[in-house]
JSON list of C-alpha atoms in Angstrom, two decimals:
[
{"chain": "J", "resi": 5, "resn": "UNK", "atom": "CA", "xyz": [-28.34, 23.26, 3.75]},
{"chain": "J", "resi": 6, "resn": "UNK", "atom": "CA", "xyz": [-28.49, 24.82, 6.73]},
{"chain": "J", "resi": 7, "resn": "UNK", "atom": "CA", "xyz": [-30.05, 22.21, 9.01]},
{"chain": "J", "resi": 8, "resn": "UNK", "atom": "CA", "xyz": [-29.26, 18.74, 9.50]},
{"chain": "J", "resi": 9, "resn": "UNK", "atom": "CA", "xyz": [-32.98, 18.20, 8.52]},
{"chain": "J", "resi": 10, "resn": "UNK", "atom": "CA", "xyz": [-32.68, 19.63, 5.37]},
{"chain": "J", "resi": 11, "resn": "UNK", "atom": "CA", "xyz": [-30.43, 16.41, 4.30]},
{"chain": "J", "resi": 12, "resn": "UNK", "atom": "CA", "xyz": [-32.56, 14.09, 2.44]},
{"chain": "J", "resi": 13, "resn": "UNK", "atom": "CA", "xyz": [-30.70, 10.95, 4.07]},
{"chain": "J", "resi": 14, "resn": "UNK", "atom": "CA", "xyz": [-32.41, 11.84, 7.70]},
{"chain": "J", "resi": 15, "resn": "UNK", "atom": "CA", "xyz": [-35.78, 10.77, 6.21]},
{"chain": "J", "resi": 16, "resn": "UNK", "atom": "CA", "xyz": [-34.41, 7.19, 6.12]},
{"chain": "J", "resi": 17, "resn": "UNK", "atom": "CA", "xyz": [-32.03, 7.33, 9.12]},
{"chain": "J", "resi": 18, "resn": "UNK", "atom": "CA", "xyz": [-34.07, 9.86, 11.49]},
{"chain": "J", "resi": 19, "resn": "UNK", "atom": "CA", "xyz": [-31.33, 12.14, 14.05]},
{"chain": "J", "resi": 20, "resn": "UNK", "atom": "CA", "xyz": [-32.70, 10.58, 17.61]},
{"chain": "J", "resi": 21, "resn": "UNK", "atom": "CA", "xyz": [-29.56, 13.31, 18.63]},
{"chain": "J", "resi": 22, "resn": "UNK", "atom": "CA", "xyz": [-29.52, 15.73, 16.00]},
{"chain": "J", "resi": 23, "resn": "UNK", "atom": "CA", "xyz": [-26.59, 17.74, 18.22]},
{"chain": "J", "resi": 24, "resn": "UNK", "atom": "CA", "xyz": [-24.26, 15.14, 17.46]},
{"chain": "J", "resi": 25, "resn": "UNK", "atom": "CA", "xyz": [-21.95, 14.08, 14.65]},
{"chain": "J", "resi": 26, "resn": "UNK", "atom": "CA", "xyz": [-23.96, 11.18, 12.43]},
{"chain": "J", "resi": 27, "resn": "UNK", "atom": "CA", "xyz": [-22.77, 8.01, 11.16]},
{"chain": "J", "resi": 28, "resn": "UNK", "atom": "CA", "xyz": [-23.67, 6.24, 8.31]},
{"chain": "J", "resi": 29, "resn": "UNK", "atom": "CA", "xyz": [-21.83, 2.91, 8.25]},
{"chain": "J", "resi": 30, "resn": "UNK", "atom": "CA", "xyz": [-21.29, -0.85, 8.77]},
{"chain": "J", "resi": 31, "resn": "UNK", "atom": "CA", "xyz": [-19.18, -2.93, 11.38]},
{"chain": "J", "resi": 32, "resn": "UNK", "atom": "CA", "xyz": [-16.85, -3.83, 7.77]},
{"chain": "J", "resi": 33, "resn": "UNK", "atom": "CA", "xyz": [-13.12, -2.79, 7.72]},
{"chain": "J", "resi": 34, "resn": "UNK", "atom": "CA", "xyz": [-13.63, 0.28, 6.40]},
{"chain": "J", "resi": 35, "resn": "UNK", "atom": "CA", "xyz": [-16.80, 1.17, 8.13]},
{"chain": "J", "resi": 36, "resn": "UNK", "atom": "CA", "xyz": [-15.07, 0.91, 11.71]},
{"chain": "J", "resi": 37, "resn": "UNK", "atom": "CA", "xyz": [-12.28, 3.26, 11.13]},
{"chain": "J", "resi": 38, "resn": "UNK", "atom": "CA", "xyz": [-14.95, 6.07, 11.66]},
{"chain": "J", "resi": 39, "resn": "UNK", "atom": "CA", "xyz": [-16.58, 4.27, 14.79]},
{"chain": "J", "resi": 40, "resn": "UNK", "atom": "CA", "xyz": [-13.36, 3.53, 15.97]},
{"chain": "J", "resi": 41, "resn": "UNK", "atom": "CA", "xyz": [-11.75, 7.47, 15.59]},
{"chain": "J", "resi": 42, "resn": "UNK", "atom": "CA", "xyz": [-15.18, 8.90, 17.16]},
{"chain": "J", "resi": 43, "resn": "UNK", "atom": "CA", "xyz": [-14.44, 6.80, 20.26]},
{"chain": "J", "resi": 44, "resn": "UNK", "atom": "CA", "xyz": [-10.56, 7.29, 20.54]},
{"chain": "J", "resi": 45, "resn": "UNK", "atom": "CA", "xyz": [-11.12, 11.50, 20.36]},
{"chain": "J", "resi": 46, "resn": "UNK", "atom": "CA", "xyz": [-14.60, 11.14, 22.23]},
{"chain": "J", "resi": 47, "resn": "UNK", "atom": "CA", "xyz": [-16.63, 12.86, 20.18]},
{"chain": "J", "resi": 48, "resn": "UNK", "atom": "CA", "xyz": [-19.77, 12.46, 20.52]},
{"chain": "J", "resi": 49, "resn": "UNK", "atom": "CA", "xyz": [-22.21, 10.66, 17.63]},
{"chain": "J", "resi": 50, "resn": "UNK", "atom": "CA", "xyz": [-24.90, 8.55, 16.65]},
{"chain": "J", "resi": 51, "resn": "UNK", "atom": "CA", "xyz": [-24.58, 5.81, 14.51]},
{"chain": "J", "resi": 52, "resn": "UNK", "atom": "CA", "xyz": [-27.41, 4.72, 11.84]},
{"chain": "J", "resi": 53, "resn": "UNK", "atom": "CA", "xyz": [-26.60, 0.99, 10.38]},
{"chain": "J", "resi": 54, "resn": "UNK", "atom": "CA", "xyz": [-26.59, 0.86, 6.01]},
{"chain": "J", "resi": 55, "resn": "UNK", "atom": "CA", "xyz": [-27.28, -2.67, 5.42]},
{"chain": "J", "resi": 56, "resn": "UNK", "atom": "CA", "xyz": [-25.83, -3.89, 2.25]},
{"chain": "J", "resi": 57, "resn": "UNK", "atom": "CA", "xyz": [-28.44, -6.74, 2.48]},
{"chain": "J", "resi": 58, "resn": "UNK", "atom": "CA", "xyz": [-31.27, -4.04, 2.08]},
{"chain": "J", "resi": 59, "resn": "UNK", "atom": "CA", "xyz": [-28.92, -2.19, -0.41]},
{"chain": "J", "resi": 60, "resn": "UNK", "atom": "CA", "xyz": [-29.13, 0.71, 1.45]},
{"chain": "J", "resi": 61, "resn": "UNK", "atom": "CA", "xyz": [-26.13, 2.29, -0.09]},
{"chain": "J", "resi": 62, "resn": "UNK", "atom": "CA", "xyz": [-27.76, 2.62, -3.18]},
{"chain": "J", "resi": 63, "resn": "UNK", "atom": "CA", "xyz": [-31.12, 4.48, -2.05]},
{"chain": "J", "resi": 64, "resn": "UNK", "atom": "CA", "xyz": [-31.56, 8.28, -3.03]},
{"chain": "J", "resi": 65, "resn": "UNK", "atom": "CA", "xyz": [-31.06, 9.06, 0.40]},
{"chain": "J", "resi": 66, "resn": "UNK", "atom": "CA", "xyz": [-27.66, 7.83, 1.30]},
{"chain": "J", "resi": 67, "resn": "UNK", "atom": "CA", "xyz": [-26.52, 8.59, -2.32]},
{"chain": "J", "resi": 68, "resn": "UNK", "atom": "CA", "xyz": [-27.35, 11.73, -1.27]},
{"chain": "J", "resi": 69, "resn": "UNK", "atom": "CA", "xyz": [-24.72, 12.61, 1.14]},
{"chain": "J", "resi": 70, "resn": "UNK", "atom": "CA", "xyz": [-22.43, 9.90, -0.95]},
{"chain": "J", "resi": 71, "resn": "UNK", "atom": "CA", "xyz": [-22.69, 9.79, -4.69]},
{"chain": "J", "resi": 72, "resn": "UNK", "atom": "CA", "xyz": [-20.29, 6.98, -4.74]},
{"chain": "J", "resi": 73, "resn": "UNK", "atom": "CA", "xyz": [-22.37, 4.75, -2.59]},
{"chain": "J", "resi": 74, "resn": "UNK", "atom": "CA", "xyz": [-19.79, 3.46, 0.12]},
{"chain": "J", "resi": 75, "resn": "UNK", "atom": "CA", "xyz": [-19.88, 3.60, 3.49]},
{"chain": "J", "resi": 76, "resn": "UNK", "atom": "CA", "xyz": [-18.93, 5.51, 6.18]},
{"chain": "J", "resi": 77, "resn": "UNK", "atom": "CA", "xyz": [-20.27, 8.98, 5.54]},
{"chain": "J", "resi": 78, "resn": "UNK", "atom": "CA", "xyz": [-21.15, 11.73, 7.94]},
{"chain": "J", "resi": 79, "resn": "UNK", "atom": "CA", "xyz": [-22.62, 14.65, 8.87]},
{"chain": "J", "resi": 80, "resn": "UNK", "atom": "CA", "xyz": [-21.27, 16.89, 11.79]},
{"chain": "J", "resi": 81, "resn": "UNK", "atom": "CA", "xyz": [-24.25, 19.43, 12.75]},
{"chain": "J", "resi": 82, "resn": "UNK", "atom": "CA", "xyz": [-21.43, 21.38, 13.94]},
{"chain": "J", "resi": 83, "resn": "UNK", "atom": "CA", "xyz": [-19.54, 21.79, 11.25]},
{"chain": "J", "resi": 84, "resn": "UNK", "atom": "CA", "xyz": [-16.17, 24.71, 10.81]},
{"chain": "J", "resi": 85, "resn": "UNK", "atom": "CA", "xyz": [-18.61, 27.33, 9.74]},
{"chain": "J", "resi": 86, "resn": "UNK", "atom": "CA", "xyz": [-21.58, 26.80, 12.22]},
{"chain": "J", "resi": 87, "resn": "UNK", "atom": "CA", "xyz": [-23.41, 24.87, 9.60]},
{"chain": "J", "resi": 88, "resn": "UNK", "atom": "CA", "xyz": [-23.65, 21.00, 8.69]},
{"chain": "J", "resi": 89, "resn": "UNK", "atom": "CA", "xyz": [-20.61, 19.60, 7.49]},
{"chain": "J", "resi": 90, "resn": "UNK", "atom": "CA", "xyz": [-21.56, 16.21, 5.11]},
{"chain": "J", "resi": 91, "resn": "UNK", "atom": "CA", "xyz": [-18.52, 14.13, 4.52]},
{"chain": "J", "resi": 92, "resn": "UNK", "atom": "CA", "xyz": [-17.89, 11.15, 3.00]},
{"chain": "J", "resi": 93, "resn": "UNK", "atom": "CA", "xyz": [-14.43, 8.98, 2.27]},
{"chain": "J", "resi": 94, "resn": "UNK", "atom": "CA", "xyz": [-12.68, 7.78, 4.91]},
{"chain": "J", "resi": 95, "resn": "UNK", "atom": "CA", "xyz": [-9.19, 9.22, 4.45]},
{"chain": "J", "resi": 96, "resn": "UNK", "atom": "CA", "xyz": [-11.45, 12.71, 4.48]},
{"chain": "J", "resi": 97, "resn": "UNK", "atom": "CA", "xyz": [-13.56, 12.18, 7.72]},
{"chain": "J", "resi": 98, "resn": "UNK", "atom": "CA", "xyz": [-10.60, 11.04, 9.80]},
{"chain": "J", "resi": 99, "resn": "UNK", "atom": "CA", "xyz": [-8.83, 14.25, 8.65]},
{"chain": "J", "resi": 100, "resn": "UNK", "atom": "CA", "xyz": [-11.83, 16.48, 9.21]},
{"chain": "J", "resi": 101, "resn": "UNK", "atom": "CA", "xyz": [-12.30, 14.49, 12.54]},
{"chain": "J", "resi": 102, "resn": "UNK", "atom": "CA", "xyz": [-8.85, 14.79, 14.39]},
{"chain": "J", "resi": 103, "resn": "UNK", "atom": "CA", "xyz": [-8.67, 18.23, 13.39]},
{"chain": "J", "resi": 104, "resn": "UNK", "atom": "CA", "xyz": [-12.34, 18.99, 15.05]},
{"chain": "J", "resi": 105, "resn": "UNK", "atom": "CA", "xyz": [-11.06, 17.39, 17.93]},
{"chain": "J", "resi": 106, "resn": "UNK", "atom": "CA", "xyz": [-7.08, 18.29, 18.05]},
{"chain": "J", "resi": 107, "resn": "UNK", "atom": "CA", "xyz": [-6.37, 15.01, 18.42]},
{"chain": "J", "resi": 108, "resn": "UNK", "atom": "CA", "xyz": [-4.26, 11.95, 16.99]},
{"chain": "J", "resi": 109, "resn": "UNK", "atom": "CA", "xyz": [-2.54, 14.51, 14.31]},
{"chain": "J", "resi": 110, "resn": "UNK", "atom": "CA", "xyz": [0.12, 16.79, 14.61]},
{"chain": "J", "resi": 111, "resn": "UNK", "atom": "CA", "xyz": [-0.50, 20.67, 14.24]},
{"chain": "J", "resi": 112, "resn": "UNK", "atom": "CA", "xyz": [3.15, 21.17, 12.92]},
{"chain": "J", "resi": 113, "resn": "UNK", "atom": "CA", "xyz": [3.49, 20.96, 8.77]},
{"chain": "J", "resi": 114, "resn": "UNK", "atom": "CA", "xyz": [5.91, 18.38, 8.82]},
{"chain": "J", "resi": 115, "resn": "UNK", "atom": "CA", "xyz": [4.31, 16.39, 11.13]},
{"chain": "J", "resi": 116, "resn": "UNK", "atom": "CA", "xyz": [0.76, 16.89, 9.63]},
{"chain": "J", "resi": 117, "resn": "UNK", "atom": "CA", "xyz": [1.63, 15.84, 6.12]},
{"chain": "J", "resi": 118, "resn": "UNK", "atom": "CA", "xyz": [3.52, 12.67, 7.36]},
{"chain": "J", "resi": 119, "resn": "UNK", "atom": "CA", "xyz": [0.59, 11.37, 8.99]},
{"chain": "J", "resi": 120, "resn": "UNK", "atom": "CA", "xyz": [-1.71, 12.40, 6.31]},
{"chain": "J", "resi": 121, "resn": "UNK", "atom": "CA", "xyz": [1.03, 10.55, 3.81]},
{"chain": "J", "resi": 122, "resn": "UNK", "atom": "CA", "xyz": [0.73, 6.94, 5.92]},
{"chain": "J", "resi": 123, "resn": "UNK", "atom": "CA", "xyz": [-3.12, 7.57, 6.22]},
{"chain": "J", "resi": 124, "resn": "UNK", "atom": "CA", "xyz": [-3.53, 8.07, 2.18]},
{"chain": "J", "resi": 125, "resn": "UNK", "atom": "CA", "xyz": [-0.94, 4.47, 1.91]},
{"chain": "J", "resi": 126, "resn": "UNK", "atom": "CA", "xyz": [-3.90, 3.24, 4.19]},
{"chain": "J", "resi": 127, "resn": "UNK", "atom": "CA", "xyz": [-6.57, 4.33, 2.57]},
{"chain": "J", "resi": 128, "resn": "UNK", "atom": "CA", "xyz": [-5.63, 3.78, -0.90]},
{"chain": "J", "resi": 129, "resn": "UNK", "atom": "CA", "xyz": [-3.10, 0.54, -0.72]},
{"chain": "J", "resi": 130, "resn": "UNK", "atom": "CA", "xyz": [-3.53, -1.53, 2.62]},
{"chain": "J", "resi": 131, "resn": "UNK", "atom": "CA", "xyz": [-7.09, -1.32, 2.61]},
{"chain": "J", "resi": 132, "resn": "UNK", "atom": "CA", "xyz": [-7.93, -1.79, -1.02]},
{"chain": "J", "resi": 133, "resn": "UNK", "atom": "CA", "xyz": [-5.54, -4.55, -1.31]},
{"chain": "J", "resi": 134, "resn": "UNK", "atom": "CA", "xyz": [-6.54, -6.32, 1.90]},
{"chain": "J", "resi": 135, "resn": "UNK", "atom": "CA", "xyz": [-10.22, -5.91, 0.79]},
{"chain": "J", "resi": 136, "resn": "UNK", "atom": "CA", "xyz": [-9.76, -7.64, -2.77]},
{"chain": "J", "resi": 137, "resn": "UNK", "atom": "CA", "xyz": [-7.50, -10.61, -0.78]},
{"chain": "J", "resi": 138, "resn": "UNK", "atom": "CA", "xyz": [-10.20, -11.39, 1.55]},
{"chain": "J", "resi": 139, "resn": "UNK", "atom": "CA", "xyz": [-12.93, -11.26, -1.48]},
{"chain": "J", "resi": 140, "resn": "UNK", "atom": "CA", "xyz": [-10.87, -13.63, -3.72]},
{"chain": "J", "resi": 141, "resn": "UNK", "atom": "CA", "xyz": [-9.68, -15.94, -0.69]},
{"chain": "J", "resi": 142, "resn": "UNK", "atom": "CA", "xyz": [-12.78, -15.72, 1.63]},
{"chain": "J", "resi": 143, "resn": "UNK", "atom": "CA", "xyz": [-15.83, -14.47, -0.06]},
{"chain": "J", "resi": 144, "resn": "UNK", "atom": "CA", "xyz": [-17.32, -15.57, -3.86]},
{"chain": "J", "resi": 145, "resn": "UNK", "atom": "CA", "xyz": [-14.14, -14.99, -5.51]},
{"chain": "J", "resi": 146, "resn": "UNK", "atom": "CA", "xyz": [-12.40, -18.08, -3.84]},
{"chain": "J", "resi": 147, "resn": "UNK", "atom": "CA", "xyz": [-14.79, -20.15, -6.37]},
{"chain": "J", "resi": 148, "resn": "UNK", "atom": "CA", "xyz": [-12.90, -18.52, -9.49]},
{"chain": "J", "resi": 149, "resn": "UNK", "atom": "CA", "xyz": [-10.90, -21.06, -11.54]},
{"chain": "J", "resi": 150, "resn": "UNK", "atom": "CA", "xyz": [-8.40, -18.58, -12.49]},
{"chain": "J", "resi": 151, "resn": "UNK", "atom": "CA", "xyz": [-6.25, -17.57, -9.22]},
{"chain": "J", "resi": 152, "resn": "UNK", "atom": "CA", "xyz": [-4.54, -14.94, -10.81]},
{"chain": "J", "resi": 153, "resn": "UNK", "atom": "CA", "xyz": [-6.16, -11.97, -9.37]},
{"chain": "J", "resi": 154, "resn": "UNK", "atom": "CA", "xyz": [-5.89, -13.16, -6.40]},
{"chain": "J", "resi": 155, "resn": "UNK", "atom": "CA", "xyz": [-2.04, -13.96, -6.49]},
{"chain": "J", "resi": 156, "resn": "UNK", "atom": "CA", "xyz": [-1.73, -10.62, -7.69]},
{"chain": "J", "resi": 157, "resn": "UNK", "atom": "CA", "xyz": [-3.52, -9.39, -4.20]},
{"chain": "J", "resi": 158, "resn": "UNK", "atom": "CA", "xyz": [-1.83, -11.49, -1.76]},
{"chain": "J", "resi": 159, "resn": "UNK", "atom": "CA", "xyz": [1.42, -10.57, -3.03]},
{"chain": "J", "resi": 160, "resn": "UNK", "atom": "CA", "xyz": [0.36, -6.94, -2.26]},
{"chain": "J", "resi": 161, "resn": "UNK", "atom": "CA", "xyz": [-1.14, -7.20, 0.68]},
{"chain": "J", "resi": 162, "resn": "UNK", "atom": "CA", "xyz": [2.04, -9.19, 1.73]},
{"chain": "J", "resi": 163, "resn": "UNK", "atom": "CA", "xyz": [4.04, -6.22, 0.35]},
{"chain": "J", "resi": 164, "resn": "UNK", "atom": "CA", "xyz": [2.16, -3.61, 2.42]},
{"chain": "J", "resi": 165, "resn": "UNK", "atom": "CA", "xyz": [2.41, -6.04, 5.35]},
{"chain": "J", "resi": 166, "resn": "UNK", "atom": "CA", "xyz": [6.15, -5.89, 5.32]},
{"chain": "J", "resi": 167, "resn": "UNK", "atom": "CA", "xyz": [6.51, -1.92, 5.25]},
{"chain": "J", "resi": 168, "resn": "UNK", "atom": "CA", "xyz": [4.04, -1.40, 7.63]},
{"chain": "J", "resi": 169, "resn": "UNK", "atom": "CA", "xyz": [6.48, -3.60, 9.70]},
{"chain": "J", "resi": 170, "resn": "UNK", "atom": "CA", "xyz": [9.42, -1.75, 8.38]},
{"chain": "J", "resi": 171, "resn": "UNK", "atom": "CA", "xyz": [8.44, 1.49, 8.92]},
{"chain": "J", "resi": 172, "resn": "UNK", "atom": "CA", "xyz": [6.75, 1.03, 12.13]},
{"chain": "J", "resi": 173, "resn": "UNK", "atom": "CA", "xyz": [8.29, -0.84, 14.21]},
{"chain": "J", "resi": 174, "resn": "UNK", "atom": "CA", "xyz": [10.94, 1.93, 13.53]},
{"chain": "J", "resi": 175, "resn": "UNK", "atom": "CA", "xyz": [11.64, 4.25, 16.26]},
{"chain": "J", "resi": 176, "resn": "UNK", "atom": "CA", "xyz": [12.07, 6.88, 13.97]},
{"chain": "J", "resi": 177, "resn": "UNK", "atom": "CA", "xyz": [7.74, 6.96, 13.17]},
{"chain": "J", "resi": 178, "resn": "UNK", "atom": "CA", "xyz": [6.28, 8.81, 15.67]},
{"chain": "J", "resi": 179, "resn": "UNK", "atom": "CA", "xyz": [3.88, 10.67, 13.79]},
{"chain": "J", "resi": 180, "resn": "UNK", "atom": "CA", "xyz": [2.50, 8.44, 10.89]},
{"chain": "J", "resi": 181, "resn": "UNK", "atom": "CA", "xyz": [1.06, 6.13, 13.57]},
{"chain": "J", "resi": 182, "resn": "UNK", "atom": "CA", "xyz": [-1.89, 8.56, 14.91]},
{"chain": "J", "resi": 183, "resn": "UNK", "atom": "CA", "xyz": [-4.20, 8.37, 11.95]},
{"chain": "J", "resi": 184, "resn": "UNK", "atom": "CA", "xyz": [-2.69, 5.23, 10.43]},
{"chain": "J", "resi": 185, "resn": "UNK", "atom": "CA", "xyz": [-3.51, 3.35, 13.60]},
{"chain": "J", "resi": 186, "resn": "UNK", "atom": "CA", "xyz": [-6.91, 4.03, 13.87]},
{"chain": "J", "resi": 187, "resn": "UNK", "atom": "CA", "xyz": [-7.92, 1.42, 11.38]},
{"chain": "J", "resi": 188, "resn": "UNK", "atom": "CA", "xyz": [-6.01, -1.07, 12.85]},
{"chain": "J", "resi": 189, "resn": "UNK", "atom": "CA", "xyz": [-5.85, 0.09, 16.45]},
{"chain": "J", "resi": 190, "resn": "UNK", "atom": "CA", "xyz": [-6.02, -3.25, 18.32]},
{"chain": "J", "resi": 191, "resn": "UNK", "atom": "CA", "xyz": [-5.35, -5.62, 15.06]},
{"chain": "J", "resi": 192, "resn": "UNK", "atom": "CA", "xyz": [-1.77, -5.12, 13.61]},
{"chain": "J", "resi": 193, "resn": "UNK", "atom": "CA", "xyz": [-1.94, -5.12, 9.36]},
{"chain": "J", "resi": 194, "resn": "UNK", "atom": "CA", "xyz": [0.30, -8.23, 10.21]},
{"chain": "J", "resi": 195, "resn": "UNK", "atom": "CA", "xyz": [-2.40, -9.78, 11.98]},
{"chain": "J", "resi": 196, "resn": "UNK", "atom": "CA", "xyz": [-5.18, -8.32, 8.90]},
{"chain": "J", "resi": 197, "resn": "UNK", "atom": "CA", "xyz": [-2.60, -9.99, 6.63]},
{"chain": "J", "resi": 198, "resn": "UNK", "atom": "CA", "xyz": [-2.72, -13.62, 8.63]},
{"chain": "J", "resi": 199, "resn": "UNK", "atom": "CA", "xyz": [-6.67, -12.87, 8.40]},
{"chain": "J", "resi": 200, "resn": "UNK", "atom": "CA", "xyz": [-7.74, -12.93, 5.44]},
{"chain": "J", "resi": 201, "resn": "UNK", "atom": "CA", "xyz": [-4.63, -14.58, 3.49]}
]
């Protein structure tokens, strides 16, 4: 596809600004590391609201650009090559994002692939675990009889607290913090932790 037209998912969430990168998303944990990212590098972007309520994460149109269903997802009309650049996962868009802009990850090897290592313990253990804590201790699953699963959370998303803290509060982590922090920019996984345990 060539145009940002040509993406089925603009029928349901029309460009108003078709120069500019657009959002798909929520204001959920995950959903806000995207917002969040656009705002610290400036780029500019238009957001379009999936409403869970509506299930618009299942329609044709957002599945789509996202055959998984899960917000955020993007498309850049600008993308490397000239052409639209759909991207979804957001380990993936805040890569593709702070390399568009040059901003909040290293260009050196070393330094690159430590950030991109504390963004992927991010993406696939803070989050994940913090998310399932907050369902089984907030949401529906705080009615199940059987607390197990949600032991089994908390005592993750306590373990992730503490190396977070470990690691940086270290002066020795300068680089992991650019991407890391954009998920958490002004709320410390300490704080996330006191949230939703």
């Amino acid at each position: 596809m060539t145009e940002l037209s040509d993406y089925p998912i603009t029928k349901k969430w029309p460009a108003e600004h078709p120069d500019k990168i657009q959002l798909y998303s929520l204001p959920t944990p995950n959903g806000v590391k995207i917002s969040i990212m656009l705002e610290e590098t400036g780029l500019p972007y238009e957001p379009h609201l999936v409403r869970f309520e509506n299930n618009d994460q299942l329609s044709p149109e957002f599945a789509s650009l996202n055959p998984n269903n899960k917000i955020p997802a993007i498309i850049d009309p600008h993308g490397p090559d000239g052409n639209p650049m759909p991207l979804f996962e957001s380990g993936a868009i805040l890569i593709y994002l702070a390399d568009k802009a040059r901003s909040l990850i290293p260009r050196d090897a070393p330094g690159r692939y430590e950030t991109i290592q504390w963004l992927m313990f991010q993406v696939s253990g803070v989050g994940p675990m913090f998310g399932q804590v907050g369902f089984f201790n907030k949401f529906a699953g705080k009615e199940y009889e059987d607390k197990r699963p949600r032991d089994r959370y908390v005592v993750e998303a306590r373990r992730f607290a503490r190396r977070s803290r470990s690691t940086f509060d270290g002066a020795h982590m300068d680089h992991g913090r650019c991407l890391y922090d954009c998920g958490y920019r002004d709320l410390s996984v300490d704080q996330c932790a006191q949230h939703v345990l």
